[in-house]
Amino acid sequence: MSTVPATAGDDLVFPPPPEFAARANVGADEHARAAADPEAFWAEQAGRLQWDEPWHTVFDGSTLPTAQWFVGGKLNVAVNCVDRHVAAGRGDKVALHWEGEPGDSRTITYAQLQDEVCRAANALQELGVGHGDRVVLYLPVLPETIVTTMACARIGAVVSLVFGGFSAEALRFRVEDTGAKLLVCTDGQFRRGQAVSVKGAADAAVEGLDHVEHVLVLRRTGDLTPDVPWTPGRDVWWHDVVDRQSTEHDAPSFDSENPLFIIYTSGTTGKPKGLVHTSGGYLTHTSWSHWAVFDVKDDDVYWCQADLAWVTAHSYEMYGPLSNGTTQVIYEGSPLTPHPGRHFEVIEKYGVTTYYTAPTLVRTFMKHGPELPARFDLSSLRLLGSVGEAINPEAWLWLHREVGGGRCPIVDTWWQSETGAAVVAPLPGVTPLKPGSGTVPLPGLAATVVDDAGRETAPGETGVLVITRPWPGMARTVWRDHDRFVKSYWEPYAEQGWYLAGDAATKDADGYVWIGGRIDDVLNVSGHRLSSIELESALVAHPRVAEAAVVGAPDGTTGQRIVAFVITRGDAAGASDAALAEELRAHVAAAIGPVAKPRDVVVVPDLPKTRSGKIMRRLMADMTAGRGGGDVTSLQDETALAAVETAWAAYTASRAGA
Ligand code: ATP
Ligand code: MG
C-alpha cells in the first residue's frame, strides 16, 4: 500500500482531465469574472431561477449580520424545484430513483412529483398548516420526505428535518425549539435490516407540547411493526388525508427573504444550533453551486448519499438538484446493509454518474479493501464528491483510484449548515485538485485564513477560516436565539464584518485552503500549533491504521500532549500495542516532525461520531482531561464512546502500573 505524506501538500496535484474540462459547465475565467463584480455575478445566477416578481435590490447589507438578498423579489421555491420543469416540457424526466433498504424501489418523474407535492400541500393546509408555521419531519429517506419538504415550501411553512435515527429526546428538543404545529413521522423504519417501530418515540417527543396540533403518520414498515400507539384527534394517517387530495394547488409567491427551513447543526462541537435559511438567496447559491461544482448534465444520474436531514442533503439532494431538474438516486438504508457493497451495487444498478459521499464512509470501505468496489461495474461514474470532514489524503487517493477508476475528479466541498451551500470547493473542469484540500473559494465567494488580529497568515501557518464578504446562501439567524448567531459567528471579527467559520485552517503557497480541524481541536504542544486532521491523516496513511482521532490532553510540561486513538485494520493482527505505538510514533515523526509524535497511542474498536459521521473529538478531549458532561444527544452510538472510555481506563491503569 502506498504511503502518502500527511498533508499531501503541493507534491500531489491532479489537473482536470482534458476530456472533462472540454465539456465542463464552467470555464476558467469564472473566478475572475465573479470577482470583478460579485453582486452582478449573483444577480446573474439568481436569473437562472423563475421569479414571480423581480427584485429591486440585489443585496442589502444594512441589516447585517442578517443579510438580505434579492430584496423585493418574489418566488415560490417548490415551483422552481418541480413545476418549472414540467411546464418546460420535461415532466417525463425522472426526478427520483428511490431505493429502499429491503430492496423495494420506486421511480418518480417530475410530473408525478408535482402531483404528489400538490396533494401534500393541500393536505397540510387541511391540517391547519399555513405560512410561517413550523413542520418537523422525522422520516427516513423516502420520496414522501422530499414531497413534504417541497409541500412546505409551496405553502410557505418552515420545515425542519430531523434524522430518523435520532432518539425521542433529540427529536423533542427540535420539536420544542421550533414550536412546530405538525410532526410528520412513519410507523416504523428499517435500520440495518431490522424493522423498528418509531411512533412511540415520536409520541414521547411531542407529549405535553400544546403547539403540536397533529402528528401525520406515513405507513412504511406496516405489519412488521404492528404496534403503533395512536392518539385520536391528534394523529392522522398519511393515506387517509393525503391520498384523497387534489393534484391541483395554486402556489403563492413569497418574498425572497421568506424563511424556508431551520437546520440544526450536527452538534460536533456542542449543543446544535437551529440555523434559519431563507428563499431567494439560498436557492440561488444552492442551485448555481450544484450546477457548477457537480457539473450537472441533462443525462446525469446523480447520487448524494447523505441522509435527507443533513444540510448536505438539503442543498445537494433536494433544493439544488431539483431546481436544476436533475435525475437523482436516493437510498433509504444503511450503506452496509445487507452487505458492504450496497452503495456500489446501487451505482451499478442505476448507472450513477456522480457520487457525493463522506470521508467516514470512504474509510469504512477501505477497511474492506479494493476487492469490494472491484466486484461492481462502476464505469458510469464521471465525478465524485466529498463533504462533512476533511478527507485524509490516503482516503482521497483510494476513492479516486478504487471507485473512480482514476478518471473521475473529486470535488471536496467545504461548507457548513451556516453557509447554506459550498464555499471552498473546486470547479471540476478548472481547478487542479490536491488530495485533502477543498482548494479555493468558489466564484462569488470570498474566504481566507487569518490570525486573531485579522491578518492573513503566511503560507503553512495555522489560522482560522473567515468568510470576508456576505453571500446569498448565508444563514440569517439562529432560530429564537439571535444573540447566539451574533456571538458565535460575527463578534470575533465584528470590526472587519467577517464571518468566523469555527474551523482552523492553513493556506498553501498556491492559496489552497487546508482545513486543520475545529478551532478548539488545534493542539498546542510546547508552543507548536498542530492540526488534528494533519496528525490523523499521517496516522491513517500507515498501513495498519484504518481510522484515527487525535486530541490534546493537558500536560504540565508541554501544555498539551498528543493522544491518538486508533482503529487498526482487520488484517493487522500481530505486533503488540506497545510495538504498534512505537511504530506509529516513528511514522508520524517522519511524516510531520518529531514534535508531532503522539505521546499516547490507544487502540480502540470504534470512535464516537455524530449521526452524520463526524468524529467527536471534544468528548475524547474531555475524557483525557477528566471532564465530563458534554452534549451527547448527537452521538451516533453511545457504545462507541463507552468502548473508548474502557480502552482509555485500561491504558491509563497499565501506565500507572508500569
Ligand atoms: P456543530 O456546529 O454543531 O458543532 P458541525 O459543525 O459538525 O456541528 P455541520 O454544519 O454539519 O455541523 O458541519 C460543518 C463542519 O463540517 C465544518 O465547519 C467543517 O468542520 C466540517 N466540514 C464539512 N465539509 C468539510 C470539508 N470538505 N473539509 C473539511 N471540513 C469539512
Ligand atoms: Mg459547526
PDB file of N, CA, C and O in Angstrom, residues 37-47 51 54-64 66-73 256-257 278 280-282 284 444 469-474 476:
ATOM      1  N   ASP A  37     -17.235  41.785 -10.166  1.00  0.00           N
ATOM      2  CA  ASP A  37     -18.488  42.382  -9.687  1.00  0.00           C
ATOM      3  C   ASP A  37     -19.355  41.274  -9.068  1.00  0.00           C
ATOM      4  O   ASP A  37     -20.251  40.732  -9.722  1.00  0.00           O
ATOM      5  N   PRO A  38     -19.076  40.946  -7.791  1.00  0.00           N
ATOM      6  CA  PRO A  38     -19.784  39.808  -7.173  1.00  0.00           C
ATOM      7  C   PRO A  38     -21.303  39.960  -7.181  1.00  0.00           C
ATOM      8  O   PRO A  38     -22.017  38.975  -7.409  1.00  0.00           O
ATOM      9  N   GLU A  39     -21.797  41.167  -6.942  1.00  0.00           N
ATOM     10  CA  GLU A  39     -23.259  41.306  -6.912  1.00  0.00           C
ATOM     11  C   GLU A  39     -23.868  41.050  -8.281  1.00  0.00           C
ATOM     12  O   GLU A  39     -24.913  40.407  -8.404  1.00  0.00           O
ATOM     13  N   ALA A  40     -23.194  41.523  -9.303  1.00  0.00           N
ATOM     14  CA  ALA A  40     -23.690  41.265 -10.667  1.00  0.00           C
ATOM     15  C   ALA A  40     -23.627  39.773 -10.967  1.00  0.00           C
ATOM     16  O   ALA A  40     -24.532  39.215 -11.606  1.00  0.00           O
ATOM     17  N   PHE A  41     -22.574  39.126 -10.476  1.00  0.00           N
ATOM     18  CA  PHE A  41     -22.443  37.681 -10.678  1.00  0.00           C
ATOM     19  C   PHE A  41     -23.614  36.945 -10.034  1.00  0.00           C
ATOM     20  O   PHE A  41     -24.255  36.087 -10.663  1.00  0.00           O
ATOM     21  N   TRP A  42     -23.923  37.312  -8.778  1.00  0.00           N
ATOM     22  CA  TRP A  42     -25.016  36.603  -8.104  1.00  0.00           C
ATOM     23  C   TRP A  42     -26.367  36.946  -8.716  1.00  0.00           C
ATOM     24  O   TRP A  42     -27.271  36.105  -8.779  1.00  0.00           O
ATOM     25  N   ALA A  43     -26.510  38.178  -9.181  1.00  0.00           N
ATOM     26  CA  ALA A  43     -27.770  38.535  -9.848  1.00  0.00           C
ATOM     27  C   ALA A  43     -27.943  37.678 -11.106  1.00  0.00           C
ATOM     28  O   ALA A  43     -29.037  37.194 -11.402  1.00  0.00           O
ATOM     29  N   GLU A  44     -26.841  37.465 -11.811  1.00  0.00           N
ATOM     30  CA  GLU A  44     -26.901  36.610 -12.998  1.00  0.00           C
ATOM     31  C   GLU A  44     -27.334  35.194 -12.605  1.00  0.00           C
ATOM     32  O   GLU A  44     -28.161  34.565 -13.274  1.00  0.00           O
ATOM     33  N   GLN A  45     -26.793  34.679 -11.502  1.00  0.00           N
ATOM     34  CA  GLN A  45     -27.145  33.317 -11.080  1.00  0.00           C
ATOM     35  C   GLN A  45     -28.594  33.250 -10.581  1.00  0.00           C
ATOM     36  O   GLN A  45     -29.278  32.249 -10.803  1.00  0.00           O
ATOM     37  N   ALA A  46     -29.054  34.325  -9.921  1.00  0.00           N
ATOM     38  CA  ALA A  46     -30.465  34.358  -9.499  1.00  0.00           C
ATOM     39  C   ALA A  46     -31.370  34.307 -10.719  1.00  0.00           C
ATOM     40  O   ALA A  46     -32.486  33.781 -10.673  1.00  0.00           O
ATOM     41  N   GLY A  47     -30.869  34.836 -11.817  1.00  0.00           N
ATOM     42  CA  GLY A  47     -31.631  34.836 -13.070  1.00  0.00           C
ATOM     43  C   GLY A  47     -31.842  33.439 -13.638  1.00  0.00           C
ATOM     44  O   GLY A  47     -32.651  33.247 -14.547  1.00  0.00           O
ATOM     45  N   TRP A  51     -38.691  33.847 -11.171  1.00  0.00           N
ATOM     46  CA  TRP A  51     -39.186  34.820 -10.199  1.00  0.00           C
ATOM     47  C   TRP A  51     -40.567  35.291 -10.634  1.00  0.00           C
ATOM     48  O   TRP A  51     -40.797  35.555 -11.819  1.00  0.00           O
ATOM     49  N   PRO A  54     -39.673  40.658  -9.909  1.00  0.00           N
ATOM     50  CA  PRO A  54     -38.227  40.887  -9.867  1.00  0.00           C
ATOM     51  C   PRO A  54     -37.809  41.617  -8.593  1.00  0.00           C
ATOM     52  O   PRO A  54     -38.611  42.322  -7.986  1.00  0.00           O
ATOM     53  N   TRP A  55     -36.578  41.445  -8.177  1.00  0.00           N
ATOM     54  CA  TRP A  55     -36.040  42.172  -7.035  1.00  0.00           C
ATOM     55  C   TRP A  55     -35.689  43.592  -7.455  1.00  0.00           C
ATOM     56  O   TRP A  55     -35.451  43.853  -8.634  1.00  0.00           O
ATOM     57  N   HIS A  56     -35.689  44.508  -6.463  1.00  0.00           N
ATOM     58  CA  HIS A  56     -35.239  45.859  -6.785  1.00  0.00           C
ATOM     59  C   HIS A  56     -33.816  46.102  -6.299  1.00  0.00           C
ATOM     60  O   HIS A  56     -33.127  46.979  -6.783  1.00  0.00           O
ATOM     61  N   THR A  57     -33.359  45.281  -5.294  1.00  0.00           N
ATOM     62  CA  THR A  57     -32.008  45.468  -4.763  1.00  0.00           C
ATOM     63  C   THR A  57     -31.355  44.095  -4.650  1.00  0.00           C
ATOM     64  O   THR A  57     -31.917  43.200  -4.014  1.00  0.00           O
ATOM     65  N   VAL A  58     -30.198  43.939  -5.251  1.00  0.00           N
ATOM     66  CA  VAL A  58     -29.539  42.626  -5.210  1.00  0.00           C
ATOM     67  C   VAL A  58     -29.152  42.271  -3.783  1.00  0.00           C
ATOM     68  O   VAL A  58     -29.435  41.175  -3.301  1.00  0.00           O
ATOM     69  N   PHE A  59     -28.498  43.204  -3.104  1.00  0.00           N
ATOM     70  CA  PHE A  59     -28.001  42.906  -1.763  1.00  0.00           C
ATOM     71  C   PHE A  59     -28.166  44.141  -0.886  1.00  0.00           C
ATOM     72  O   PHE A  59     -27.804  45.244  -1.282  1.00  0.00           O
ATOM     73  N   ASP A  60     -28.722  43.916   0.306  1.00  0.00           N
ATOM     74  CA  ASP A  60     -28.859  44.998   1.270  1.00  0.00           C
ATOM     75  C   ASP A  60     -28.096  44.603   2.525  1.00  0.00           C
ATOM     76  O   ASP A  60     -28.494  43.683   3.237  1.00  0.00           O
ATOM     77  N   GLY A  61     -26.990  45.280   2.784  1.00  0.00           N
ATOM     78  CA  GLY A  61     -26.148  44.948   3.930  1.00  0.00           C
ATOM     79  C   GLY A  61     -26.458  45.776   5.164  1.00  0.00           C
ATOM     80  O   GLY A  61     -25.773  45.643   6.181  1.00  0.00           O
ATOM     81  N   SER A  62     -27.512  46.592   5.108  1.00  0.00           N
ATOM     82  CA  SER A  62     -27.770  47.492   6.234  1.00  0.00           C
ATOM     83  C   SER A  62     -28.239  46.743   7.470  1.00  0.00           C
ATOM     84  O   SER A  62     -28.180  47.266   8.574  1.00  0.00           O
ATOM     85  N   THR A  63     -28.722  45.499   7.282  1.00  0.00           N
ATOM     86  CA  THR A  63     -29.234  44.746   8.426  1.00  0.00           C
ATOM     87  C   THR A  63     -28.273  43.631   8.834  1.00  0.00           C
ATOM     88  O   THR A  63     -28.645  42.729   9.581  1.00  0.00           O
ATOM     89  N   LEU A  64     -27.029  43.668   8.347  1.00  0.00           N
ATOM     90  CA  LEU A  64     -26.057  42.622   8.693  1.00  0.00           C
ATOM     91  C   LEU A  64     -25.887  42.526  10.203  1.00  0.00           C
ATOM     92  O   LEU A  64     -25.985  43.537  10.871  1.00  0.00           O
ATOM     93  N   THR A  66     -27.696  39.908   9.578  1.00  0.00           N
ATOM     94  CA  THR A  66     -28.812  39.303   8.846  1.00  0.00           C
ATOM     95  C   THR A  66     -28.867  39.960   7.476  1.00  0.00           C
ATOM     96  O   THR A  66     -29.419  41.043   7.325  1.00  0.00           O
ATOM     97  N   ALA A  67     -28.285  39.304   6.500  1.00  0.00           N
ATOM     98  CA  ALA A  67     -28.214  39.890   5.164  1.00  0.00           C
ATOM     99  C   ALA A  67     -29.563  39.804   4.466  1.00  0.00           C
ATOM    100  O   ALA A  67     -30.423  39.010   4.840  1.00  0.00           O
ATOM    101  N   GLN A  68     -29.745  40.621   3.458  1.00  0.00           N
ATOM    102  CA  GLN A  68     -30.933  40.488   2.612  1.00  0.00           C
ATOM    103  C   GLN A  68     -30.479  40.447   1.165  1.00  0.00           C
ATOM    104  O   GLN A  68     -29.706  41.309   0.727  1.00  0.00           O
ATOM    105  N   TRP A  69     -30.967  39.459   0.460  1.00  0.00           N
ATOM    106  CA  TRP A  69     -30.603  39.291  -0.955  1.00  0.00           C
ATOM    107  C   TRP A  69     -31.851  39.300  -1.824  1.00  0.00           C
ATOM    108  O   TRP A  69     -32.890  38.760  -1.447  1.00  0.00           O
ATOM    109  N   PHE A  70     -31.714  39.934  -2.957  1.00  0.00           N
ATOM    110  CA  PHE A  70     -32.777  39.988  -3.963  1.00  0.00           C
ATOM    111  C   PHE A  70     -34.053  40.585  -3.345  1.00  0.00           C
ATOM    112  O   PHE A  70     -35.150  40.041  -3.454  1.00  0.00           O
ATOM    113  N   VAL A  71     -33.843  41.709  -2.697  1.00  0.00           N
ATOM    114  CA  VAL A  71     -34.900  42.359  -1.927  1.00  0.00           C
ATOM    115  C   VAL A  71     -36.007  42.836  -2.868  1.00  0.00           C
ATOM    116  O   VAL A  71     -35.745  43.440  -3.916  1.00  0.00           O
ATOM    117  N   GLY A  72     -37.234  42.544  -2.466  1.00  0.00           N
ATOM    118  CA  GLY A  72     -38.390  42.928  -3.281  1.00  0.00           C
ATOM    119  C   GLY A  72     -38.807  41.831  -4.251  1.00  0.00           C
ATOM    120  O   GLY A  72     -39.918  41.843  -4.767  1.00  0.00           O
ATOM    121  N   GLY A  73     -37.911  40.870  -4.483  1.00  0.00           N
ATOM    122  CA  GLY A  73     -38.242  39.774  -5.390  1.00  0.00           C
ATOM    123  C   GLY A  73     -39.187  38.785  -4.740  1.00  0.00           C
ATOM    124  O   GLY A  73     -39.199  38.630  -3.517  1.00  0.00           O
ATOM    125  N   SER A 256     -38.422  37.004  -1.238  1.00  0.00           N
ATOM    126  CA  SER A 256     -37.106  36.385  -1.317  1.00  0.00           C
ATOM    127  C   SER A 256     -36.584  36.022   0.073  1.00  0.00           C
ATOM    128  O   SER A 256     -35.945  34.991   0.256  1.00  0.00           O
ATOM    129  N   GLU A 257     -36.867  36.857   1.063  1.00  0.00           N
ATOM    130  CA  GLU A 257     -36.362  36.604   2.417  1.00  0.00           C
ATOM    131  C   GLU A 257     -37.319  35.779   3.276  1.00  0.00           C
ATOM    132  O   GLU A 257     -37.160  35.696   4.495  1.00  0.00           O
ATOM    133  N   THR A 278     -33.360  31.331   4.259  1.00  0.00           N
ATOM    134  CA  THR A 278     -34.480  31.948   3.559  1.00  0.00           C
ATOM    135  C   THR A 278     -34.472  31.521   2.092  1.00  0.00           C
ATOM    136  O   THR A 278     -33.756  30.584   1.725  1.00  0.00           O
ATOM    137  N   GLY A 280     -34.793  33.189  -1.637  1.00  0.00           N
ATOM    138  CA  GLY A 280     -34.193  33.567  -2.921  1.00  0.00           C
ATOM    139  C   GLY A 280     -32.683  33.424  -2.945  1.00  0.00           C
ATOM    140  O   GLY A 280     -32.110  32.839  -3.878  1.00  0.00           O
ATOM    141  N   GLY A 281     -32.019  33.958  -1.927  1.00  0.00           N
ATOM    142  CA  GLY A 281     -30.557  33.887  -1.885  1.00  0.00           C
ATOM    143  C   GLY A 281     -30.085  32.462  -1.716  1.00  0.00           C
ATOM    144  O   GLY A 281     -29.160  32.008  -2.403  1.00  0.00           O
ATOM    145  N   TYR A 282     -30.716  31.745  -0.814  1.00  0.00           N
ATOM    146  CA  TYR A 282     -30.335  30.341  -0.571  1.00  0.00           C
ATOM    147  C   TYR A 282     -30.463  29.514  -1.852  1.00  0.00           C
ATOM    148  O   TYR A 282     -29.560  28.770  -2.231  1.00  0.00           O
ATOM    149  N   THR A 284     -30.530  30.496  -4.905  1.00  0.00           N
ATOM    150  CA  THR A 284     -29.576  30.960  -5.918  1.00  0.00           C
ATOM    151  C   THR A 284     -28.204  30.315  -5.701  1.00  0.00           C
ATOM    152  O   THR A 284     -27.601  29.749  -6.620  1.00  0.00           O
ATOM    153  N   GLY A 444     -17.577  34.179  -6.700  1.00  0.00           N
ATOM    154  CA  GLY A 444     -18.599  34.917  -5.958  1.00  0.00           C
ATOM    155  C   GLY A 444     -18.465  34.804  -4.463  1.00  0.00           C
ATOM    156  O   GLY A 444     -19.210  35.438  -3.716  1.00  0.00           O
ATOM    157  N   ARG A 469     -16.898  38.287   2.746  1.00  0.00           N
ATOM    158  CA  ARG A 469     -17.932  39.062   2.053  1.00  0.00           C
ATOM    159  C   ARG A 469     -19.249  38.319   2.205  1.00  0.00           C
ATOM    160  O   ARG A 469     -19.267  37.094   2.096  1.00  0.00           O
ATOM    161  N   PRO A 470     -20.346  39.040   2.474  1.00  0.00           N
ATOM    162  CA  PRO A 470     -21.640  38.347   2.591  1.00  0.00           C
ATOM    163  C   PRO A 470     -21.964  37.597   1.294  1.00  0.00           C
ATOM    164  O   PRO A 470     -21.551  38.008   0.211  1.00  0.00           O
ATOM    165  N   TRP A 471     -22.692  36.490   1.450  1.00  0.00           N
ATOM    166  CA  TRP A 471     -23.004  35.643   0.293  1.00  0.00           C
ATOM    167  C   TRP A 471     -24.471  35.249   0.357  1.00  0.00           C
ATOM    168  O   TRP A 471     -25.081  35.243   1.441  1.00  0.00           O
ATOM    169  N   PRO A 472     -25.063  34.897  -0.777  1.00  0.00           N
ATOM    170  CA  PRO A 472     -26.527  34.724  -0.801  1.00  0.00           C
ATOM    171  C   PRO A 472     -27.057  33.598   0.075  1.00  0.00           C
ATOM    172  O   PRO A 472     -28.158  33.704   0.613  1.00  0.00           O
ATOM    173  N   GLY A 473     -26.275  32.494   0.234  1.00  0.00           N
ATOM    174  CA  GLY A 473     -26.792  31.343   0.978  1.00  0.00           C
ATOM    175  C   GLY A 473     -26.596  31.433   2.475  1.00  0.00           C
ATOM    176  O   GLY A 473     -26.948  30.497   3.204  1.00  0.00           O
ATOM    177  N   MET A 474     -26.028  32.512   2.964  1.00  0.00           N
ATOM    178  CA  MET A 474     -25.708  32.585   4.391  1.00  0.00           C
ATOM    179  C   MET A 474     -26.955  32.497   5.259  1.00  0.00           C
ATOM    180  O   MET A 474     -28.013  33.010   4.902  1.00  0.00           O
ATOM    181  N   ARG A 476     -29.504  33.395   8.158  1.00  0.00           N
ATOM    182  CA  ARG A 476     -29.919  34.744   8.570  1.00  0.00           C
ATOM    183  C   ARG A 476     -29.918  34.913  10.088  1.00  0.00           C
ATOM    184  O   ARG A 476     -29.801  36.006  10.595  1.00  0.00           O
TER     185      ARG A 476
END
